[in-house]
CSV table of C-alpha atoms in Angstrom, one decimal:
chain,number,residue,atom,x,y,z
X,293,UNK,CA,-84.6,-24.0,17.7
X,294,UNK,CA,-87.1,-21.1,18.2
X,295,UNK,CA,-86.2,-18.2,20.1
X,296,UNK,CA,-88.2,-16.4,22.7
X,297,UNK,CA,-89.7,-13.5,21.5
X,298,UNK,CA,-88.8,-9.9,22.9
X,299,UNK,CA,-91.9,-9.9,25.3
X,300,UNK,CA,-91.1,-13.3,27.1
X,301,UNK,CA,-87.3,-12.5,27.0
X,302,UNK,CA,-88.4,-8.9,29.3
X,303,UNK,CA,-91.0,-11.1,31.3
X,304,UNK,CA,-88.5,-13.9,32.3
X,305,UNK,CA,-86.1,-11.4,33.1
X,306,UNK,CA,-88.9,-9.2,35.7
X,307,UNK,CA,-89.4,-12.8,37.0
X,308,UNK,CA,-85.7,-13.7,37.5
X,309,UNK,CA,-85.7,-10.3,39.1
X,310,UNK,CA,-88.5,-11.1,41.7
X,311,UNK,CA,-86.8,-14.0,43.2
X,312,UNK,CA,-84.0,-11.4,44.8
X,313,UNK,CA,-87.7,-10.0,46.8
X,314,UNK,CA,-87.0,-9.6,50.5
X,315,UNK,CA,-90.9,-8.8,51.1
X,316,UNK,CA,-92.4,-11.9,52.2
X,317,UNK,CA,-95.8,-10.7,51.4
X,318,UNK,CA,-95.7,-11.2,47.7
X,319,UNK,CA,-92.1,-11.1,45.6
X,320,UNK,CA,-92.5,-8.5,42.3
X,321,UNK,CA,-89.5,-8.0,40.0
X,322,UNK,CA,-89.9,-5.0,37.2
X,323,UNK,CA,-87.2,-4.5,34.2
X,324,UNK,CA,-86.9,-1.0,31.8
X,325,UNK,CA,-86.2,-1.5,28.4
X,326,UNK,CA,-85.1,1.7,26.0
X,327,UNK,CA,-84.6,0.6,22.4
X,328,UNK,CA,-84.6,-3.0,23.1
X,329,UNK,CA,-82.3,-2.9,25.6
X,330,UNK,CA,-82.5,-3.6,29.4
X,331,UNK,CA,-81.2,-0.3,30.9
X,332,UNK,CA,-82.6,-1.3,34.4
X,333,UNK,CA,-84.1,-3.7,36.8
X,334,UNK,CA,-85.7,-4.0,40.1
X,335,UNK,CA,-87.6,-6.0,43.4
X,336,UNK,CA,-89.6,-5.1,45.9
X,337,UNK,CA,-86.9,-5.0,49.4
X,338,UNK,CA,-86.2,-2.6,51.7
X,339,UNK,CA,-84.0,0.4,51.8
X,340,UNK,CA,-80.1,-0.5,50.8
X,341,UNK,CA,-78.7,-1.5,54.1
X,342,UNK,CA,-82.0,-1.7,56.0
X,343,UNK,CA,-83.8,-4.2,57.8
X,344,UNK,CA,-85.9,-6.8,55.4
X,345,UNK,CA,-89.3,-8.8,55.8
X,346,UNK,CA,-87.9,-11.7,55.6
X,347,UNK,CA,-85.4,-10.8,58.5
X,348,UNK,CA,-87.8,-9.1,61.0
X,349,UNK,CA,-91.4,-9.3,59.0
X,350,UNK,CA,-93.3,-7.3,57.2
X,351,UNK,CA,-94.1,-3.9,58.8
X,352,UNK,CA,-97.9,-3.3,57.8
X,353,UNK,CA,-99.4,-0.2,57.9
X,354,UNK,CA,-103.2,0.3,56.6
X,355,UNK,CA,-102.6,-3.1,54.6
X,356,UNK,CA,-99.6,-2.3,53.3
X,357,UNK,CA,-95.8,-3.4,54.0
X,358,UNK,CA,-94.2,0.3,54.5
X,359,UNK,CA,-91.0,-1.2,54.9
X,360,UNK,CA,-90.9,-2.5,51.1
X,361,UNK,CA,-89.9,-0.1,47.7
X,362,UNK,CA,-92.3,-2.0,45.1
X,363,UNK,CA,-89.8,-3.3,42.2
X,364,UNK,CA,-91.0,-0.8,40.0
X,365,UNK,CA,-90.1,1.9,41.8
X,366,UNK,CA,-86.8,0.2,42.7
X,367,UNK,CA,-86.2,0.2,38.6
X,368,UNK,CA,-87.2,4.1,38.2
X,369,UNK,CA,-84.8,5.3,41.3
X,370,UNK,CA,-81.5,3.0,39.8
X,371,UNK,CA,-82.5,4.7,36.5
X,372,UNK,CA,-82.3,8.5,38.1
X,373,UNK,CA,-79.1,7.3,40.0
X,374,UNK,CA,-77.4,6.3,37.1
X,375,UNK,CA,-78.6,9.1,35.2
X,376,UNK,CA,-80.7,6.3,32.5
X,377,UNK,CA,-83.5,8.4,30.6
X,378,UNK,CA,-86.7,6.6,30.8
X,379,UNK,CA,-88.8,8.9,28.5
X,380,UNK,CA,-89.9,6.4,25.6
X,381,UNK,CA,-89.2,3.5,27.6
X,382,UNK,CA,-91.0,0.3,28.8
X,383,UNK,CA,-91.7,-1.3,31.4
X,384,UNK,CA,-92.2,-5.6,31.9
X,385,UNK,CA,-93.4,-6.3,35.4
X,386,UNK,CA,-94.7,-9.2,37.2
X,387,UNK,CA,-97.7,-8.0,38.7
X,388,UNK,CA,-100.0,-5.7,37.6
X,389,UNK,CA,-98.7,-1.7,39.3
X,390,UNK,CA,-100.2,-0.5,42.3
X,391,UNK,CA,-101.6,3.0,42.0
X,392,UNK,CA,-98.5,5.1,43.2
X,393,UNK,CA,-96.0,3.4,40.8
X,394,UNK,CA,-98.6,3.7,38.2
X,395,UNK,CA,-98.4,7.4,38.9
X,396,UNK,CA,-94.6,6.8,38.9
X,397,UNK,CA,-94.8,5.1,35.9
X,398,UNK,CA,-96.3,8.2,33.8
X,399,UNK,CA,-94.3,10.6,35.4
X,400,UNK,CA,-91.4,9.0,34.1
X,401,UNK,CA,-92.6,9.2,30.2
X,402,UNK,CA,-92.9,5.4,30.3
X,403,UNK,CA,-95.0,4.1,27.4
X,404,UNK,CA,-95.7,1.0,27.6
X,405,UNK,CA,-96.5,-1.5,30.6
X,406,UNK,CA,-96.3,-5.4,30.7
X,407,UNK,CA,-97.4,-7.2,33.3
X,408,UNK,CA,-97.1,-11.2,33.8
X,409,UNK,CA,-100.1,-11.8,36.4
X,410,UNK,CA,-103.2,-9.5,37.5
X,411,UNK,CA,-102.7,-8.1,41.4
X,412,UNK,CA,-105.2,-5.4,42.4
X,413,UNK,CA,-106.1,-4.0,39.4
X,414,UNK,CA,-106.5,-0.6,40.4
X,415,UNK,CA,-109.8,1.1,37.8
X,416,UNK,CA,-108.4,4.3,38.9
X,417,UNK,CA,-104.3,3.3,37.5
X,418,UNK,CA,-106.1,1.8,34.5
X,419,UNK,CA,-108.0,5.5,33.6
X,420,UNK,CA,-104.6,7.4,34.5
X,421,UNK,CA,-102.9,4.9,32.1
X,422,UNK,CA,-104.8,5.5,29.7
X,423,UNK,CA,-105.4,9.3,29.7
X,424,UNK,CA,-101.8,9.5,29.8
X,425,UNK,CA,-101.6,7.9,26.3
X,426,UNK,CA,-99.8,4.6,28.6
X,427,UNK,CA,-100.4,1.2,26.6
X,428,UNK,CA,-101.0,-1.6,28.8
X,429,UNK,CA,-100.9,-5.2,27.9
X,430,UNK,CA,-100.9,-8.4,30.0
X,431,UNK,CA,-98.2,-10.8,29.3
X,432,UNK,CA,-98.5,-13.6,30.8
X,433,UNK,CA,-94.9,-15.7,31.2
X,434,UNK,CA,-94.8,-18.6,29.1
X,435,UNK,CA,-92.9,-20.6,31.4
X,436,UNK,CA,-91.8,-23.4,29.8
X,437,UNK,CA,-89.7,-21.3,27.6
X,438,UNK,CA,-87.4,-21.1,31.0
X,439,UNK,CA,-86.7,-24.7,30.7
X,440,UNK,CA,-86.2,-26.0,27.6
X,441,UNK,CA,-86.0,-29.8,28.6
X,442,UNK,CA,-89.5,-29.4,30.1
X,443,UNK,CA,-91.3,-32.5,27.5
X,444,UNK,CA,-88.3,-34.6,28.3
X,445,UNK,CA,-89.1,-34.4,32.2
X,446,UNK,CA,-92.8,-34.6,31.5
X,447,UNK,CA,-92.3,-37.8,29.6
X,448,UNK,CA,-89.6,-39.1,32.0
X,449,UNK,CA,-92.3,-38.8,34.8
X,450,UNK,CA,-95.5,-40.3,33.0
X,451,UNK,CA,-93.0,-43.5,32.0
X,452,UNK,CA,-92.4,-43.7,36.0
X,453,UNK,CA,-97.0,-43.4,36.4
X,454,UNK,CA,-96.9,-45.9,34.3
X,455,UNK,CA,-94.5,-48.5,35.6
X,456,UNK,CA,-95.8,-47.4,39.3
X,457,UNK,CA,-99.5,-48.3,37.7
X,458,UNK,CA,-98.3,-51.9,37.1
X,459,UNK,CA,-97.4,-52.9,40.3
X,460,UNK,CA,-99.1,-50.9,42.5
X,461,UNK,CA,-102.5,-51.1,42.1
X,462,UNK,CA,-103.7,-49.5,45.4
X,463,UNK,CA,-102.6,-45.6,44.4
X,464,UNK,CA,-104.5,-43.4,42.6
X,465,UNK,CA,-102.4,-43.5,39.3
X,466,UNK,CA,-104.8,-40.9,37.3
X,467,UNK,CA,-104.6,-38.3,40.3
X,468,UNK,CA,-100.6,-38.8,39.8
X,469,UNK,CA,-101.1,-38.2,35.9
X,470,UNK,CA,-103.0,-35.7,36.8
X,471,UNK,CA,-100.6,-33.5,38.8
X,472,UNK,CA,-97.9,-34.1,36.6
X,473,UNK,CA,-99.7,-32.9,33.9
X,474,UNK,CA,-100.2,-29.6,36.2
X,475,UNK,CA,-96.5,-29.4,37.5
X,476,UNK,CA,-94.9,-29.8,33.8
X,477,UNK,CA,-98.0,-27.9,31.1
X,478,UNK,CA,-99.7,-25.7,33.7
X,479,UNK,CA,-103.1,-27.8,33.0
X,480,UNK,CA,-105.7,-27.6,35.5
């Protein structure tokens, strides 16, 4: 058996992170590593004990929900109230960082970003990352890794296409092949 590699092992965790998200508007999870090792972790949600979008709604200001903390910035504050240096460390995240927690991000002494998906790319984060010496990579999940019985699923369903096909000639049986493919590779 292969294992995942560091990278995906981060990314899967940021994305296991983002489905505790309380803003409905679009669900981020960001994890810290130090020394290949997970020191924090964080989702965009409200305040501890506060009302959440997915309670009352989003509260949009200028475009922006003001009620959420993004999940980086969630990461950064759990690592200043448990005291968790950051200088040196990295950061895996599941969208690319808006421009404040890019700023946060620096401030911190965080080296290195990953992100999973592109979200706003920001020109102005990418020329503070980089004149801050900040290396920035996209990562995108590998998402099969999460599920390692993935083939076996994908084969279970094309044997169903198939038997559908023989007696049922009235559905569109390539359209079903099709989606499946989708569903269980990610092909388009």
């Amino acid at each position: 058996m292969n294992r995942i590699s560091w990278n995906q092992y981060y990314m899967a965790q940021s994305h296991l992170l983002a489905l505790r998200s309380t803003c409905t508007r679009l669900e981020v999870g960001a994890t810290i590593v130090r020394d290949k090792r997970i020191i924090a972790g964080g989702y965009n949600g409200s305040i501890a004990g506060g009302v959440h979008c997915i309670d009352e709604g989003c509260y949009v200001i200028d475009n922006h929900c003001v009620r959420t903390i993004h999940a980086e910035m969630n990461a950064l504050l759990q690592c200043a109230k448990f005291g968790a240096p950051t200088d040196g460390a990295e950061i895996y995240v599941t969208h690319f960082p808006c421009l404040q927690c890019c700023k946060a991000i620096i401030q911190a002494g965080i080296k290195c970003v990953y992100y999973a998906m592109d979200y706003k790319n920001h020109p102005y984060a990418l020329e503070l990352f980089e004149q801050a010496g900040v290396k920035v990579e996209h990562v995108p999940l590998q998402e099969e890794i999460l599920d390692r019985n993935i083939q076996e699923k994908f084969q279970f369903v094309t044997n169903l296409l198939e038997r559908i096909s023989k007696t049922d000639d009235s559905c569109d049986i390539e359209e079903l092949y099709g989606a499946a493919e989708k569903l269980f590779i990610g092909k388009k």
